[in-house]
Coordinates of C-alpha atoms in Angstrom, one line a residue:
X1 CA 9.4 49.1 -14.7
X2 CA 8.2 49.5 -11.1
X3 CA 5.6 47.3 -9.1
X4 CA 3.9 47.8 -6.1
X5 CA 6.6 47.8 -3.6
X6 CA 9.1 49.8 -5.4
X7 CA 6.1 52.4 -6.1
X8 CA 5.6 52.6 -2.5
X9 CA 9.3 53.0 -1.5
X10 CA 9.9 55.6 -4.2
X11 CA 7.0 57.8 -2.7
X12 CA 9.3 57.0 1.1
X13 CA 11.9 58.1 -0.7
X14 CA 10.7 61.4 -2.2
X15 CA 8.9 62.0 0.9
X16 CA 5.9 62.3 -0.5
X17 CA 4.4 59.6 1.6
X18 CA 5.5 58.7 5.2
X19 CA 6.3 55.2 6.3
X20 CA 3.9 55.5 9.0
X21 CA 1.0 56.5 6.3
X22 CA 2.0 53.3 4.4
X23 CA 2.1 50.9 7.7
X24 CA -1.5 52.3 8.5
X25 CA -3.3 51.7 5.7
X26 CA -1.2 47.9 5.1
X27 CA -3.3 47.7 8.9
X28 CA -6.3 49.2 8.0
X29 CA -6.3 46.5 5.0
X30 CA -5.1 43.3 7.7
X31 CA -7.9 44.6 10.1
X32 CA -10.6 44.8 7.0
X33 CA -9.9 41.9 4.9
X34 CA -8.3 39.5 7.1
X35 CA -11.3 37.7 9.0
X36 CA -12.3 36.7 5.2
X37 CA -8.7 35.1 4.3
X38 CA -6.9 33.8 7.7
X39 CA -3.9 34.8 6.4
X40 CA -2.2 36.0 9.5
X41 CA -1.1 34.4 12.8
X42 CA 0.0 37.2 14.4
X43 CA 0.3 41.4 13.5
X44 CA 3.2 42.5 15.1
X45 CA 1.7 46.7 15.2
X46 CA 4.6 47.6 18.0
X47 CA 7.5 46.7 15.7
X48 CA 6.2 48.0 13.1
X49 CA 5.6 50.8 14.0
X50 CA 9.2 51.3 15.1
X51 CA 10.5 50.4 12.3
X52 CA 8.5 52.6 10.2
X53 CA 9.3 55.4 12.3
X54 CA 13.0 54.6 11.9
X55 CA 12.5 55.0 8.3
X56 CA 10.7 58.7 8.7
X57 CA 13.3 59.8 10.8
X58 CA 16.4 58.6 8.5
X59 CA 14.6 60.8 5.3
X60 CA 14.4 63.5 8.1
X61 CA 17.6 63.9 8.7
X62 CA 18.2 63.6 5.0
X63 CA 20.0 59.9 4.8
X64 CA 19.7 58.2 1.7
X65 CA 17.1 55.8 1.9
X66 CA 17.2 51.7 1.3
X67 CA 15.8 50.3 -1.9
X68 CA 12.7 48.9 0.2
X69 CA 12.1 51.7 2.5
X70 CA 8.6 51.8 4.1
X71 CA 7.3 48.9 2.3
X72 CA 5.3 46.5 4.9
X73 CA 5.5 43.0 4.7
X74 CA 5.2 39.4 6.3
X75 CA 6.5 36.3 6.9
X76 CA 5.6 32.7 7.2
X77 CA 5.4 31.9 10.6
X78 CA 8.5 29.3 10.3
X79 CA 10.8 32.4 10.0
X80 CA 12.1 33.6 13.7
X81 CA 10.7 37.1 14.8
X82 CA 12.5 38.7 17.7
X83 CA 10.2 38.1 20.7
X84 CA 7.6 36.0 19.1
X85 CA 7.4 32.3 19.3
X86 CA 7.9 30.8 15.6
X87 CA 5.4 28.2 15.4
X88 CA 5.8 27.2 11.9
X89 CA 1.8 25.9 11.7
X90 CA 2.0 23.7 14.9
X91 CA 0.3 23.8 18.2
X92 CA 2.8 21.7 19.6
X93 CA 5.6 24.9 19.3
X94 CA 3.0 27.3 20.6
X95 CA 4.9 26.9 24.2
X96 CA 8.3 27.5 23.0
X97 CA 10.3 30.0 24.1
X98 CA 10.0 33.2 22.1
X99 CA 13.0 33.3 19.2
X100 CA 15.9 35.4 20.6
X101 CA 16.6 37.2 17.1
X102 CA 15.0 37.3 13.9
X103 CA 15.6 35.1 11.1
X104 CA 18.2 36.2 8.6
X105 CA 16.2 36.9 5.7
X106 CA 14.1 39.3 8.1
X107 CA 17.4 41.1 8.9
X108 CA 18.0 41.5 5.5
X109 CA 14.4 42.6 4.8
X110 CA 15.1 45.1 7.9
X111 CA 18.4 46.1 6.2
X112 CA 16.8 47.0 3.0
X113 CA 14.4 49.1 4.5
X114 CA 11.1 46.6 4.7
X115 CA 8.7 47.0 7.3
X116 CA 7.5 43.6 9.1
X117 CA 3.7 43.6 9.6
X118 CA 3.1 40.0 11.1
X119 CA 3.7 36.2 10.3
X120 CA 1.6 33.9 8.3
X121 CA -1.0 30.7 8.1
X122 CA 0.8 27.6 6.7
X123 CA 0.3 23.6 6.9
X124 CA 1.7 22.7 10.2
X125 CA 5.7 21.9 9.8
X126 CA 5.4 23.1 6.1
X127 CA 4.0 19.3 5.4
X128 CA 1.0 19.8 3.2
X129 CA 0.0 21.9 -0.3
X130 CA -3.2 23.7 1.3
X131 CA -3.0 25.4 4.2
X132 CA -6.2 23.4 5.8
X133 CA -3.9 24.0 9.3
X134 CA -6.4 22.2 11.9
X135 CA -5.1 24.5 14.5
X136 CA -5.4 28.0 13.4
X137 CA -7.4 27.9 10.3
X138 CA -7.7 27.3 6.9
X139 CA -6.0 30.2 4.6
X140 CA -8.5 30.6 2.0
X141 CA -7.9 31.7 -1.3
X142 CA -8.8 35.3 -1.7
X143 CA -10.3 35.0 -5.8
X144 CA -12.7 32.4 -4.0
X145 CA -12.3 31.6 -0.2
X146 CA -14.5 28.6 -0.6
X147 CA -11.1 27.3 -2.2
X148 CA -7.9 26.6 -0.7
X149 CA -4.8 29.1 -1.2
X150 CA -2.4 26.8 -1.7
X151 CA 0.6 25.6 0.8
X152 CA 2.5 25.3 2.7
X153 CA 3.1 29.1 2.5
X154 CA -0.6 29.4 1.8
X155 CA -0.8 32.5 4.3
X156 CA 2.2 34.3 2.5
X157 CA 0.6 33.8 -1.3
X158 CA -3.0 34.6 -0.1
X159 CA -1.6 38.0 1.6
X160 CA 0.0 39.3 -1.3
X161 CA -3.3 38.3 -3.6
X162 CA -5.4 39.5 -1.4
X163 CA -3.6 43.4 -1.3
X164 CA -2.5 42.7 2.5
X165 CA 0.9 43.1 2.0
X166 CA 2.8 43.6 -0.8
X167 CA 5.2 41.5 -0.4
X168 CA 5.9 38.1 1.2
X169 CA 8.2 35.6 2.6
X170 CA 7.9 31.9 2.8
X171 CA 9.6 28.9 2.2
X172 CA 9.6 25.8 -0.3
X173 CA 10.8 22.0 0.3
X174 CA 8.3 20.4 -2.4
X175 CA 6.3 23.0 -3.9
X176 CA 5.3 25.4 -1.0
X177 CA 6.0 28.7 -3.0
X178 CA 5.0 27.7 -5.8
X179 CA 1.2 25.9 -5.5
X180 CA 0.2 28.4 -3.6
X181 CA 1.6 31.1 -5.9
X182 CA -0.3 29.3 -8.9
X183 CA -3.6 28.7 -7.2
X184 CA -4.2 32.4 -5.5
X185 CA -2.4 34.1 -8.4
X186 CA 0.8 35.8 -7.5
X187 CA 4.4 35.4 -8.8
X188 CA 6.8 33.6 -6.6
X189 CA 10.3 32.6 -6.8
X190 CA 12.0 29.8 -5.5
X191 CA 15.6 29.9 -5.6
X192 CA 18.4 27.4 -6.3
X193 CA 19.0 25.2 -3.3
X194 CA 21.5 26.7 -1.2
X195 CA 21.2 30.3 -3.3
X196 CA 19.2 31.9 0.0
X197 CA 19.7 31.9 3.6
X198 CA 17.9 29.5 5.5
X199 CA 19.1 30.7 9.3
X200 CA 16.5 31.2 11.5
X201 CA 13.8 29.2 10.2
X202 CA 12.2 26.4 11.5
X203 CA 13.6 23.5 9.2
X204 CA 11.4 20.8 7.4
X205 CA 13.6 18.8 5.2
X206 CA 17.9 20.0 5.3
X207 CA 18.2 18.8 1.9
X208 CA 15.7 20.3 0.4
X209 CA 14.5 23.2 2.1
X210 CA 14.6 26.9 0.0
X211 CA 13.0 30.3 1.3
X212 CA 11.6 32.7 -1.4
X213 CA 9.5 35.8 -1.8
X214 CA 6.2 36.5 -3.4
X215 CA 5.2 39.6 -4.9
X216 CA 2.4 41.5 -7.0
X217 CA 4.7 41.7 -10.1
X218 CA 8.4 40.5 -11.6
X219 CA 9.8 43.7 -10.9
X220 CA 9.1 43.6 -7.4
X221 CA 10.2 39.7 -6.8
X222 CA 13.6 40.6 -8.5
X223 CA 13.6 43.2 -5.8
X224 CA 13.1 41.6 -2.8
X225 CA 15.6 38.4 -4.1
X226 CA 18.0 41.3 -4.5
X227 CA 17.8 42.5 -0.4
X228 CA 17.8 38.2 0.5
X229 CA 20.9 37.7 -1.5
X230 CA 24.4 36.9 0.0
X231 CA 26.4 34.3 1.5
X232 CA 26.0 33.0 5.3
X233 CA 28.0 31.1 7.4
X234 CA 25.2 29.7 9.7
X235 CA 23.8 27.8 6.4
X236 CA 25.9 25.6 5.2
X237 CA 24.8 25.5 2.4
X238 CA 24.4 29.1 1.8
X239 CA 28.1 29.9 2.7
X240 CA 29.9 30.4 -0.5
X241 CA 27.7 31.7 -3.1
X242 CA 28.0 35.7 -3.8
X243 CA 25.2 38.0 -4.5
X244 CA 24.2 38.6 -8.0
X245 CA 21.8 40.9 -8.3
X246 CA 19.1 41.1 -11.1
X247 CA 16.9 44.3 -11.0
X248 CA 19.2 46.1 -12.5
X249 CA 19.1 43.4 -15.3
X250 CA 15.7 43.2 -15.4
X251 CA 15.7 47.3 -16.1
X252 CA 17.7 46.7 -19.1
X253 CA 14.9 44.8 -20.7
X254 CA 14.4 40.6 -21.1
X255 CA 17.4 39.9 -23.7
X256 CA 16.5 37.3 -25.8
X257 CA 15.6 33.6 -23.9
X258 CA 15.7 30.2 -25.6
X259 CA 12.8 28.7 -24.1
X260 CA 11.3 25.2 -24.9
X261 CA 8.2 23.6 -23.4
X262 CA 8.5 20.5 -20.6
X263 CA 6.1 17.9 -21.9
X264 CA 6.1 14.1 -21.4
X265 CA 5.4 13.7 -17.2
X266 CA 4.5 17.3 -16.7
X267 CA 1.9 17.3 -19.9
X268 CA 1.0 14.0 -18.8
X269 CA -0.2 15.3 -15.2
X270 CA -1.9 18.5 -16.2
X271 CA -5.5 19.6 -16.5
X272 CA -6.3 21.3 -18.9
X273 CA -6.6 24.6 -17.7
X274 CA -2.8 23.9 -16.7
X275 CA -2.2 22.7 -20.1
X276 CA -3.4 26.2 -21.7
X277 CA -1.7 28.0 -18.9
X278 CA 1.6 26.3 -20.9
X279 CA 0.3 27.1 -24.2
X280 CA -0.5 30.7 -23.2
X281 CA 3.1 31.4 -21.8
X282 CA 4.7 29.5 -24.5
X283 CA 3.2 31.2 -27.7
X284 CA 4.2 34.5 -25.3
X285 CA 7.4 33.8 -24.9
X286 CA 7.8 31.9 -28.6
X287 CA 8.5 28.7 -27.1
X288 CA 7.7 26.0 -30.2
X289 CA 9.9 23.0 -29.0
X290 CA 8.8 20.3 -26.8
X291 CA 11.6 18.8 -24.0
X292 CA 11.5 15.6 -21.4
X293 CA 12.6 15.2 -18.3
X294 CA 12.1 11.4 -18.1
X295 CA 13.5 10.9 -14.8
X296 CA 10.8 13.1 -13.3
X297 CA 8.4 10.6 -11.9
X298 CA 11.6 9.1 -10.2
X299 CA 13.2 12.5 -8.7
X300 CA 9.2 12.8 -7.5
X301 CA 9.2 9.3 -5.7
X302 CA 13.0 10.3 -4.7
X303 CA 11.7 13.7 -3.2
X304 CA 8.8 11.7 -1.0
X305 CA 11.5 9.2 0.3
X306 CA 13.8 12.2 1.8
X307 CA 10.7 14.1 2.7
X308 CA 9.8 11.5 5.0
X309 CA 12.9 10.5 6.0
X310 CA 14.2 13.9 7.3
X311 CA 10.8 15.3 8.6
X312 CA 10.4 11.9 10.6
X313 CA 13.7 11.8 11.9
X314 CA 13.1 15.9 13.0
X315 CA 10.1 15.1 15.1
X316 CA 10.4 11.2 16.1
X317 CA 11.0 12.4 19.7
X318 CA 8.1 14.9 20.3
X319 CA 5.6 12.5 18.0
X320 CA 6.6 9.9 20.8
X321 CA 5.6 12.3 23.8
X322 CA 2.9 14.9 22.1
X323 CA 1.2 12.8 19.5
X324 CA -1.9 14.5 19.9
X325 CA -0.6 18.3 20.1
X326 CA 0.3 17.1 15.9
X327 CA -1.5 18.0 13.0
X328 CA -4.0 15.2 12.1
X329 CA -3.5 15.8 8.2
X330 CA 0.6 14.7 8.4
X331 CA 1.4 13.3 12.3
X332 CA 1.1 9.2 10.7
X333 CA 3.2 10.6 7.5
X334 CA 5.8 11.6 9.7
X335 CA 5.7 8.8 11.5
X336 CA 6.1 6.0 9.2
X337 CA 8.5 8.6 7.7
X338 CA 10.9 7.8 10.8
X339 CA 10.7 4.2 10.1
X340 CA 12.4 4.4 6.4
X341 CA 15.4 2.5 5.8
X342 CA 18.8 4.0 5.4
X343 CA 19.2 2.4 2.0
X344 CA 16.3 3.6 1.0
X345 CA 17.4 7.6 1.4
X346 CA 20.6 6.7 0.0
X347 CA 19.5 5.3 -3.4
X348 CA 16.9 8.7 -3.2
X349 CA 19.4 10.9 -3.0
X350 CA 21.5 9.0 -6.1
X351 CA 18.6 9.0 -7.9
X352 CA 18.2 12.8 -7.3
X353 CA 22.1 13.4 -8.3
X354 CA 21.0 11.3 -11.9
X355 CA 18.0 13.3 -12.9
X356 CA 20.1 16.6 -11.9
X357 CA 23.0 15.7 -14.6
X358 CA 19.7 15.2 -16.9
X359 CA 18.1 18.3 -16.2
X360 CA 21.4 20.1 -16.9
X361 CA 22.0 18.4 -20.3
X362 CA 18.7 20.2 -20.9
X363 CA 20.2 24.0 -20.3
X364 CA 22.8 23.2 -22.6
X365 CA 20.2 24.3 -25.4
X366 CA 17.4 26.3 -23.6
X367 CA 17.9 29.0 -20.6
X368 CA 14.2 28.3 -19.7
X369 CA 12.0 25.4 -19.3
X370 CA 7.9 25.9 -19.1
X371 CA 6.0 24.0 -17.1
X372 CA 2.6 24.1 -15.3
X373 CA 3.4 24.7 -11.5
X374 CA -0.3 23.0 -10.3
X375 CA -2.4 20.1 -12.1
X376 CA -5.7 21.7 -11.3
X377 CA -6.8 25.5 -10.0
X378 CA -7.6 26.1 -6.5
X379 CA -10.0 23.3 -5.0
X380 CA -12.5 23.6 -2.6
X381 CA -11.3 23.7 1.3
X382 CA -12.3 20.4 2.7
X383 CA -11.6 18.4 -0.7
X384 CA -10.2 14.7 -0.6
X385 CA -9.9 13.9 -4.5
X386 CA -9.6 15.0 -7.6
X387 CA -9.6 13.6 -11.3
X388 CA -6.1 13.7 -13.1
X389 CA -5.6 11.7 -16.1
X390 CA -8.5 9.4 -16.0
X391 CA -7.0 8.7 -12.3
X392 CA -8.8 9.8 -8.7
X393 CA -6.0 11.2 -6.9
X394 CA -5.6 12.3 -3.8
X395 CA -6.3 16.1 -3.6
X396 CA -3.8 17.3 -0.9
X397 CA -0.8 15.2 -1.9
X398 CA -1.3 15.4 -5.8
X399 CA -1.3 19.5 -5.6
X400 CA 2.8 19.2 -5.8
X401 CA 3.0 16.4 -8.5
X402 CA 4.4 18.8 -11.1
X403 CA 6.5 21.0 -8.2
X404 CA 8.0 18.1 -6.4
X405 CA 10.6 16.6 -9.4
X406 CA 11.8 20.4 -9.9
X407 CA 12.7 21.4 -6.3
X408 CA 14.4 17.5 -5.7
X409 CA 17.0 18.2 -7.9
X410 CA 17.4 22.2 -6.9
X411 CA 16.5 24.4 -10.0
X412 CA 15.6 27.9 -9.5
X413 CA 12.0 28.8 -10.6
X414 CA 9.7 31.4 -11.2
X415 CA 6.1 31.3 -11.0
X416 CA 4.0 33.5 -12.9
X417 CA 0.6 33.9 -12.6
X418 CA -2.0 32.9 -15.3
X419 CA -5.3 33.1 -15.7
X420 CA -6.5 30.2 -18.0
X421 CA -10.4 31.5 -18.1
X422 CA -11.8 27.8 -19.3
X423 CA -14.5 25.6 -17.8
X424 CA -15.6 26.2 -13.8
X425 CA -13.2 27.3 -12.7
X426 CA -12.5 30.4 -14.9
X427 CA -12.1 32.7 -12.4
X428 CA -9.2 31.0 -11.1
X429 CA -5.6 31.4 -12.2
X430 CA -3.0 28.5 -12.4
X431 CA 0.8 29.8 -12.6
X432 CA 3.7 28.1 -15.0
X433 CA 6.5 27.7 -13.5
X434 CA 9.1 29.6 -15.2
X435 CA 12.4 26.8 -14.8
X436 CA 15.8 28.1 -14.7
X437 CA 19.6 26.8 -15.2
X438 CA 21.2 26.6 -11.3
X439 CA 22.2 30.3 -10.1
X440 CA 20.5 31.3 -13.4
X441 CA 17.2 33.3 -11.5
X442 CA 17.9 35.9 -13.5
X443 CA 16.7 34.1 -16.3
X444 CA 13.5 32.9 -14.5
X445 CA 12.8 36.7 -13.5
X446 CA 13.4 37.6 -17.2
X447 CA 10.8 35.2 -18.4
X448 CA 8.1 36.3 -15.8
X449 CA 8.8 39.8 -16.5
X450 CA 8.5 38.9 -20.9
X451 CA 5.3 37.6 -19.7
X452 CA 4.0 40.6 -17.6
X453 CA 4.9 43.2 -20.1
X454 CA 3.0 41.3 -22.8
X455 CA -0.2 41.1 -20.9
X456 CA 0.4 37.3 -19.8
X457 CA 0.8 36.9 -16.2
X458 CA -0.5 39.3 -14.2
X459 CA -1.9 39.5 -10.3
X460 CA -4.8 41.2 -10.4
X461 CA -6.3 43.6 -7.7
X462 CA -8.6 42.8 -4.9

């Protein structure tokens, strides 16, 4: 049970293919293929290089090798980068100072043996579902780049999907690893609030940021969780919880999952090409009973209040003096975020504590919960509305309506890629999100990987 990545570091390992071999032709492919998705902010050749090298002359000397070794990938460009400015989608951070060290998922990325080719596109501040960034670019969506890849960590999804990298880092507040996952087609995992390091990126919302990776197949997410895993003190809320690792799990074969479907609100808000995205995982996975989680549209309206809150309250000072430096798709959200009332963020967050204890009543019965992780497949860049439910919606914002109530209250969540194949837009996939007990990514991983080794979800090759 291998993927990509772990294909490419067993060849490191066995010295059958140099580091430096793989770096090039992960290059070769960024130089190529790039111009057509906008995935990348910056290639960072020089430290690559270096590190690749590193790796070549550890098997030289005949060290054993980490489980990652040689394998090139990037980062969303809120992660720090030793010697690069991080400037997490926004013109206004292009004249920071460069960041001192690297983030400390990339050290543990480094650790494991991962080489770091460049950072990613994403909505400026991580405040948007599509990646339309007005300062470097739309990211477009490499099964259709007339469509959007998804966001915020649209540059991170769309360089896995597109065979840039093989695996990816970004982050998730309201749905930002998993839309874009869904729309361009890749698996993604967003891990229990507080399970990953957040130390060294540039922050959106405290209480609800998460980072997470993307990769090409199950096997090769469970890996890279594996290398992010551990507790740090600079996170506060990373600073107690041990590593459990799950490959090794995962290599034992899926035990058996209770799985049910989440209907109600997240049936209620899906198109149907989401709704047979759910049906196809569930008769997969034998999934035959239907769940609610009726507080969802509240843990939704809760997840907007903080979202505005915190990311207002982040920027107020800077909106004041460089207005204009701001993204024109969320500067007035973030400022009428910094007017919301105290109260208002404090009956949020109680609301978000009630629909946890309800989500948990849940897992006392099922290990996994099925959900669709997008309403609609990719839409085109540029897009204001869509139709959902008889309703016009707005396009950008409604993108997260099924992510949003999941990552308020904290669940872990995999999401694996489907490919639906009805109407228009049947060349599109749309991902489930794979729903998990908290600390329980194992299970997630187990579900995505049932799915992949039954033909499912799969990413398919560009």
């Amino acid at each position: 049970m291998n993927g990509p990545a772990q294909d490419i570091a067993h060849l490191v390992r066995s010295g059958r293919r140099s580091a430096l071999a793989v770096l090039e032709a992960a290059l070769s492919r960024v130089r190529e293929r790039d111009a057509r998705y906008n995935c990348f902010t910056a290639v960072t050749e020089g430290r690559a290089r270096q590190e690749a090298a590193a790796i070549d002359a550890r098997r030289a000397r005949g060290e054993p090798l980490p489980p990652l070794a040689g394998v090139p990938y990037a980062v969303k460009n809120l992660f720090d980068i030793a010697d690069e400015v991080t400037l997490a989608g926004g013109k206004v951070n292009a004249s920071n100072p460069p960041a001192r060290r690297d983030a400390r998922l990339v050290e543990r990325m480094r650790e494991a043996g991962a080489v770091l080719v460049g950072a990613l596109n994403m909505d400026e501040h991580a405040y948007g579902f599509t990646t339309e960034n007005s300062h470097y670019g739309a990211c477009r969506n490499p099964h259709d780049p007339s469509r959007i890849a998804g966001g915020s960590s649209g540059g991170s999804a769309a360089a896995v999907a597109g065979g840039l990298v093989p695996l990816a880092l970004g982050s998730d507040t309201n749905g930002s690893i998993r839309v874009p996952a869904s729309l361009c087609g890749v698996f993604g995992l967003k891990p229990t609030y507080g399970r990953l390091s957040r130390a060294g990126s540039f922050p959106f919302v405290g209480s609800l940021d998460h980072l997470g990776p993307f990769a090409a197949s199950a096997a090769d997410l469970a890996a890279a969780y594996d290398a992010l895993q551990g507790p740090d003190p600079d996170d506060v809320a990373c600073a107690q919880r041990a590593a459990e690792p799950v490959l090794p799990a995962l290599d034992e074969g899926p035990r058996r999952l209770r799985v049910a479907v989440l209907g109600g609100y997240f049936s209620e808000w899906a198109g149907p090409q989401a709704r047979r995205a759910v049906e196809i995982a569930a008769s997969a996975l034998g999934a035959v009973a239907s769940v609610e989680l009726r507080g969802a549209a509240q843990a939704r309206a809760a997840a907007f209040v903080i979202t505005a809150a915190e990311g207002g309250a982040l920027h107020r000072r800077r909106l004041v003096t460089h207005y204009d430096y701001y993204e024109p798709l969320s500067r007035d959200r973030l400022v009428a975020g910094s007017l919301v009332p105290a109260a208002w963020t404090q009956h949020a967050q109680r609301i978000r504590h009630r629909v946890y204890r309800e989500a948990l009543a849940l897992f006392e019965d099922y290990d996994v919960l099925i959900a669709p992780a997008t309403p609609v497949p990719a839409t085109p860049i540029g897009a204001d509305w869509l139709e959902l439910a008889g309703k016009r919606m707005p396009a950008r914002a409604s993108m997260g309506i099924l992510t949003q109530p999941v990552s308020c209250i904290g669940l872990p969540v995999c999401t694996a890629p489907i490919w639906p194949g009805t109407g228009q837009d049947g060349h599109l996939p749309l991902g489930v999100q794979l729903i998990g007990a908290p600390w329980r990514e194992a299970d997630c991983l187990r579900a995505a990987l049932a799915l992949e080794q039954a033909g499912v979800a799969r990413t398919l090759p560009l």
